[in-house]
Amino acid sequence: DAGVIQSPRHEVTEMGQEVTLRCKPISGHDYLFWYRQTMMRGLELLIYFNNNVPIDDSGMPEDRFSAKMPNASFSTLKIQPSEPRDSAVYFCASSSDPLGYTFGSGTRLTVV
Amino acid sequence: ELKVEQNPLFLSMQEGKNYTIYCNYSTTSDRLYWYRQDPGKSLESLFVLLSNGAVKQEGRLMASLDTKARLSTLHITAAVHDLSATYFCAVDNQAGTALIFGKGTTLSVSS
């Protein structure tokens, strides 16, 4: 198994542009999580899905952020419009139980 | 609001010394997790502690859990440079379906 696959690994964009981050979870995992990591706030849970259905999006910082999971093998996190304060590393993780969390390699987003 | 607090946040250690990282949390969760993150890398699971009094050890790292005190410790014995990384503790959210992380402890081991 290739693990949790995130793309792109690095993204540099200008303020105001739309950014889409992608994640392919491990096959058979029914939970998918999006986290954001910054120096100031650490690892924050943004949203998670169970069987493709969003369960808790209370961590999504603003309406500019949205996430979808159209099928069991793909999820996106979109920021529109992006702002410099959105610069962070965004991690996707999947599991069939919190005991079995597997993280992707992350996407480092820089908004200039 | 669920809180997970680690201390210290930064730790500079000499090789061969012992030290302990503390993780306090505010839930009644019986499960606690420790992860390691190397610079620029993803998070790797180290330990899963499933009940009060649980102790797990691997190499120079030993983790323990006291659910009554809502405290977990990660003890480092005779530190070596390879242990330099950021260590996170995490607990289940109230629904038991997602992990809430502490801010991490960045450990730097020097000779």
Short mmCIF file of C-alpha atoms in Angstrom, two decimals:
data_model
loop_
_atom_site.label_atom_id
_atom_site.label_comp_id
_atom_site.label_asym_id
_atom_site.label_seq_id
_atom_site.Cartn_x
_atom_site.Cartn_y
_atom_site.Cartn_z
CA ASP A 1 0.00 0.00 0.00
CA ALA A 2 1.37 3.43 -0.94
CA GLY A 3 -0.03 5.06 2.19
CA VAL A 4 -1.91 8.33 2.28
CA ILE A 5 -1.02 10.35 -0.79
CA GLN A 6 -1.22 14.11 -0.82
CA SER A 7 -0.66 16.51 -3.68
CA PRO A 8 0.93 18.84 -4.34
CA ARG A 9 3.84 18.62 -1.88
CA HIS A 10 4.48 22.33 -2.17
CA GLU A 11 2.22 25.12 -3.37
CA VAL A 12 3.06 28.78 -3.72
CA THR A 13 0.23 31.06 -4.71
CA GLU A 14 -0.68 34.70 -4.72
CA MET A 15 -3.14 36.17 -2.29
CA GLY A 16 -6.67 36.00 -3.64
CA GLN A 17 -6.10 32.89 -5.73
CA GLU A 18 -7.97 29.64 -5.27
CA VAL A 19 -5.97 26.73 -3.86
CA THR A 20 -6.98 23.07 -3.97
CA LEU A 21 -5.21 20.42 -1.94
CA ARG A 22 -5.77 16.76 -2.68
CA CYS A 23 -5.69 13.56 -0.69
CA LYS A 24 -6.00 9.88 -1.48
CA PRO A 25 -6.58 7.83 1.67
CA ILE A 26 -5.53 4.26 2.30
CA SER A 27 -7.94 1.84 0.71
CA GLY A 28 -10.39 0.45 3.23
CA HIS A 29 -10.00 3.29 5.70
CA ASP A 30 -13.40 4.83 6.40
CA TYR A 31 -12.20 7.96 8.22
CA LEU A 32 -10.39 10.86 6.59
CA PHE A 33 -9.02 13.87 8.45
CA TRP A 34 -7.62 17.24 7.41
CA TYR A 35 -5.21 18.98 9.80
CA ARG A 36 -3.34 22.25 9.54
CA GLN A 37 0.05 22.74 11.19
CA THR A 38 1.56 26.12 12.06
CA MET A 39 4.22 27.15 14.53
CA MET A 40 1.80 29.29 16.49
CA ARG A 41 -1.19 26.96 16.70
CA GLY A 42 0.36 23.53 16.29
CA LEU A 43 -1.76 20.79 14.68
CA GLU A 44 -5.38 21.81 14.30
CA LEU A 45 -8.15 19.47 13.21
CA LEU A 46 -10.04 21.20 10.41
CA ILE A 47 -12.61 18.64 9.32
CA TYR A 48 -13.12 14.90 9.17
CA PHE A 49 -15.23 12.50 7.16
CA ASN A 50 -16.66 9.08 7.89
CA ASN A 51 -17.71 7.00 4.89
CA ASN A 52 -17.37 10.12 2.71
CA VAL A 53 -19.76 12.15 4.88
CA PRO A 54 -18.46 15.23 6.74
CA ILE A 55 -18.89 14.62 10.44
CA ASP A 56 -17.38 17.66 12.10
CA ASP A 57 -16.22 20.79 10.31
CA SER A 58 -16.09 22.99 13.39
CA GLY A 59 -12.34 23.42 12.94
CA MET A 60 -12.64 25.02 9.52
CA PRO A 61 -11.46 28.56 10.18
CA GLU A 62 -13.66 30.50 7.78
CA ASP A 63 -16.09 30.20 4.94
CA ARG A 64 -13.15 30.54 2.59
CA PHE A 65 -12.30 26.95 3.46
CA SER A 66 -14.28 24.03 2.09
CA ALA A 67 -13.69 20.30 1.88
CA LYS A 68 -15.28 17.52 -0.10
CA MET A 69 -15.02 13.78 -0.33
CA PRO A 70 -16.83 12.71 -3.50
CA ASN A 71 -15.81 9.06 -3.10
CA ALA A 72 -13.89 6.75 -0.78
CA SER A 73 -10.58 7.32 -2.54
CA PHE A 74 -10.39 11.09 -2.91
CA SER A 75 -10.80 14.27 -0.89
CA THR A 76 -10.08 17.92 -1.53
CA LEU A 77 -9.54 20.93 0.69
CA LYS A 78 -10.14 24.21 -1.08
CA ILE A 79 -9.29 27.74 -0.01
CA GLN A 80 -10.92 30.54 -1.96
CA PRO A 81 -9.72 33.26 -1.83
CA SER A 82 -6.40 32.46 -0.19
CA GLU A 83 -4.70 34.82 2.25
CA PRO A 84 -1.11 34.98 3.58
CA ARG A 85 -2.29 33.77 7.01
CA ASP A 86 -3.37 30.51 5.39
CA SER A 87 0.30 29.63 4.89
CA ALA A 88 0.87 26.36 6.73
CA VAL A 89 1.46 22.66 6.24
CA TYR A 90 -1.79 20.82 5.58
CA PHE A 91 -1.89 17.15 6.49
CA CYS A 92 -4.39 14.55 5.48
CA ALA A 93 -4.73 11.36 7.52
CA SER A 94 -6.90 8.29 7.24
CA SER A 95 -7.89 5.49 9.57
CA SER A 96 -10.32 2.70 10.21
CA ASP A 97 -10.03 3.58 13.91
CA PRO A 98 -8.07 6.33 15.69
CA LEU A 99 -5.62 3.64 16.72
CA GLY A 100 -4.65 3.27 13.12
CA TYR A 101 -4.08 6.88 12.05
CA THR A 102 -1.80 7.21 9.04
CA PHE A 103 -0.67 10.64 7.95
CA GLY A 104 0.22 11.77 4.47
CA SER A 105 3.41 13.66 3.74
CA GLY A 106 1.65 17.02 3.88
CA THR A 107 1.28 19.98 1.54
CA ARG A 108 3.32 23.06 2.37
CA LEU A 109 1.24 26.05 1.30
CA THR A 110 2.74 29.50 0.95
CA VAL A 111 0.47 32.41 0.10
CA VAL A 112 2.34 35.55 -0.92
CA GLU B 1 -13.27 22.83 25.22
CA LEU B 2 -10.87 19.91 25.05
CA LYS B 3 -7.29 20.91 25.83
CA VAL B 4 -4.04 19.02 25.41
CA GLU B 5 -1.04 20.73 26.92
CA GLN B 6 2.55 19.65 26.58
CA ASN B 7 5.56 20.89 28.43
CA PRO B 8 8.15 21.85 27.82
CA LEU B 9 7.60 23.07 24.25
CA PHE B 10 11.32 23.15 23.58
CA LEU B 11 13.96 20.98 25.14
CA SER B 12 17.68 21.11 24.57
CA MET B 13 19.40 18.03 25.89
CA GLN B 14 22.90 16.73 26.15
CA GLU B 15 23.67 13.28 24.89
CA GLY B 16 23.50 10.73 27.64
CA LYS B 17 21.11 12.70 29.84
CA ASN B 18 17.62 11.70 30.91
CA TYR B 19 14.52 13.85 30.64
CA THR B 20 10.73 13.71 30.71
CA ILE B 21 8.09 15.34 28.53
CA TYR B 22 4.68 15.89 30.11
CA CYS B 23 1.25 15.82 28.49
CA ASN B 24 -1.83 17.01 30.38
CA TYR B 25 -5.30 16.74 28.89
CA SER B 26 -8.78 17.78 29.90
CA THR B 27 -10.96 14.90 28.67
CA THR B 28 -11.92 11.67 30.36
CA SER B 29 -10.35 9.69 27.56
CA ASP B 30 -8.70 6.39 28.42
CA ARG B 31 -6.51 6.46 25.35
CA LEU B 32 -3.47 8.54 24.64
CA TYR B 33 -1.15 8.61 21.64
CA TRP B 34 2.42 9.73 21.09
CA TYR B 35 3.74 10.71 17.66
CA ARG B 36 7.13 11.75 16.37
CA GLN B 37 7.76 14.26 13.60
CA ASP B 38 11.16 14.81 12.02
CA PRO B 39 11.78 18.24 10.46
CA GLY B 40 9.91 18.63 7.20
CA LYS B 41 8.40 15.17 7.51
CA SER B 42 5.07 13.64 8.39
CA LEU B 43 3.95 12.27 11.75
CA GLU B 44 4.85 8.75 12.78
CA SER B 45 3.02 6.82 15.50
CA LEU B 46 5.19 5.91 18.47
CA PHE B 47 2.90 4.62 21.21
CA VAL B 48 -0.76 4.02 21.87
CA LEU B 49 -1.65 3.84 25.56
CA LEU B 50 -5.03 2.24 26.09
CA SER B 51 -5.73 2.28 29.81
CA ASN B 52 -4.79 3.69 33.16
CA GLY B 53 -1.34 2.58 34.23
CA ALA B 54 -0.30 1.55 30.73
CA VAL B 55 3.41 1.68 30.08
CA LYS B 56 5.13 1.14 26.75
CA GLN B 57 8.79 1.20 25.90
CA GLU B 58 10.80 1.20 22.74
CA GLY B 59 14.50 1.76 22.83
CA ARG B 60 15.31 4.86 24.85
CA LEU B 61 11.69 6.03 24.98
CA MET B 62 9.13 5.02 27.58
CA ALA B 63 5.57 6.32 27.73
CA SER B 64 3.12 6.00 30.60
CA LEU B 65 -0.47 6.99 31.27
CA ASP B 66 -2.28 8.07 34.42
CA THR B 67 -5.91 8.63 33.46
CA LYS B 68 -6.90 9.75 36.95
CA ALA B 69 -4.40 12.59 36.82
CA ARG B 70 -5.06 13.03 33.08
CA LEU B 71 -1.34 12.92 32.56
CA SER B 72 1.00 11.08 30.27
CA THR B 73 4.77 11.19 30.33
CA LEU B 74 7.37 10.39 27.70
CA HIS B 75 10.66 9.56 29.35
CA ILE B 76 13.91 9.72 27.43
CA THR B 77 16.81 7.68 28.74
CA ALA B 78 20.41 8.47 27.79
CA ALA B 79 19.49 10.75 24.90
CA VAL B 80 21.20 10.35 21.55
CA HIS B 81 21.22 12.70 18.57
CA ASP B 82 18.84 10.47 16.59
CA LEU B 83 16.08 11.33 19.05
CA SER B 84 16.07 14.96 17.94
CA ALA B 85 12.54 15.57 16.64
CA THR B 86 9.20 17.02 17.66
CA TYR B 87 7.04 14.80 19.85
CA PHE B 88 3.27 15.16 19.99
CA CYS B 89 0.75 13.68 22.35
CA ALA B 90 -2.88 13.34 21.32
CA VAL B 91 -6.18 12.22 22.81
CA ASP B 92 -9.54 11.21 21.38
CA ASN B 93 -12.15 13.89 20.89
CA GLN B 94 -15.38 13.58 22.87
CA ALA B 95 -16.93 11.35 20.24
CA GLY B 96 -13.86 9.12 20.12
CA THR B 97 -13.62 9.57 16.37
CA ALA B 98 -10.74 12.02 15.89
CA LEU B 99 -7.47 12.96 17.57
CA ILE B 100 -6.74 16.28 19.23
CA PHE B 101 -3.04 17.08 19.42
CA GLY B 102 -0.86 19.00 21.81
CA LYS B 103 1.42 21.69 20.40
CA GLY B 104 4.40 19.39 20.42
CA THR B 105 7.74 19.31 22.21
CA THR B 106 10.77 19.99 20.04
CA LEU B 107 13.70 18.03 21.32
CA SER B 108 17.28 18.88 20.33
CA VAL B 109 20.05 16.56 21.45
CA SER B 110 23.60 17.74 21.22
CA SER B 111 26.93 16.28 22.23
#
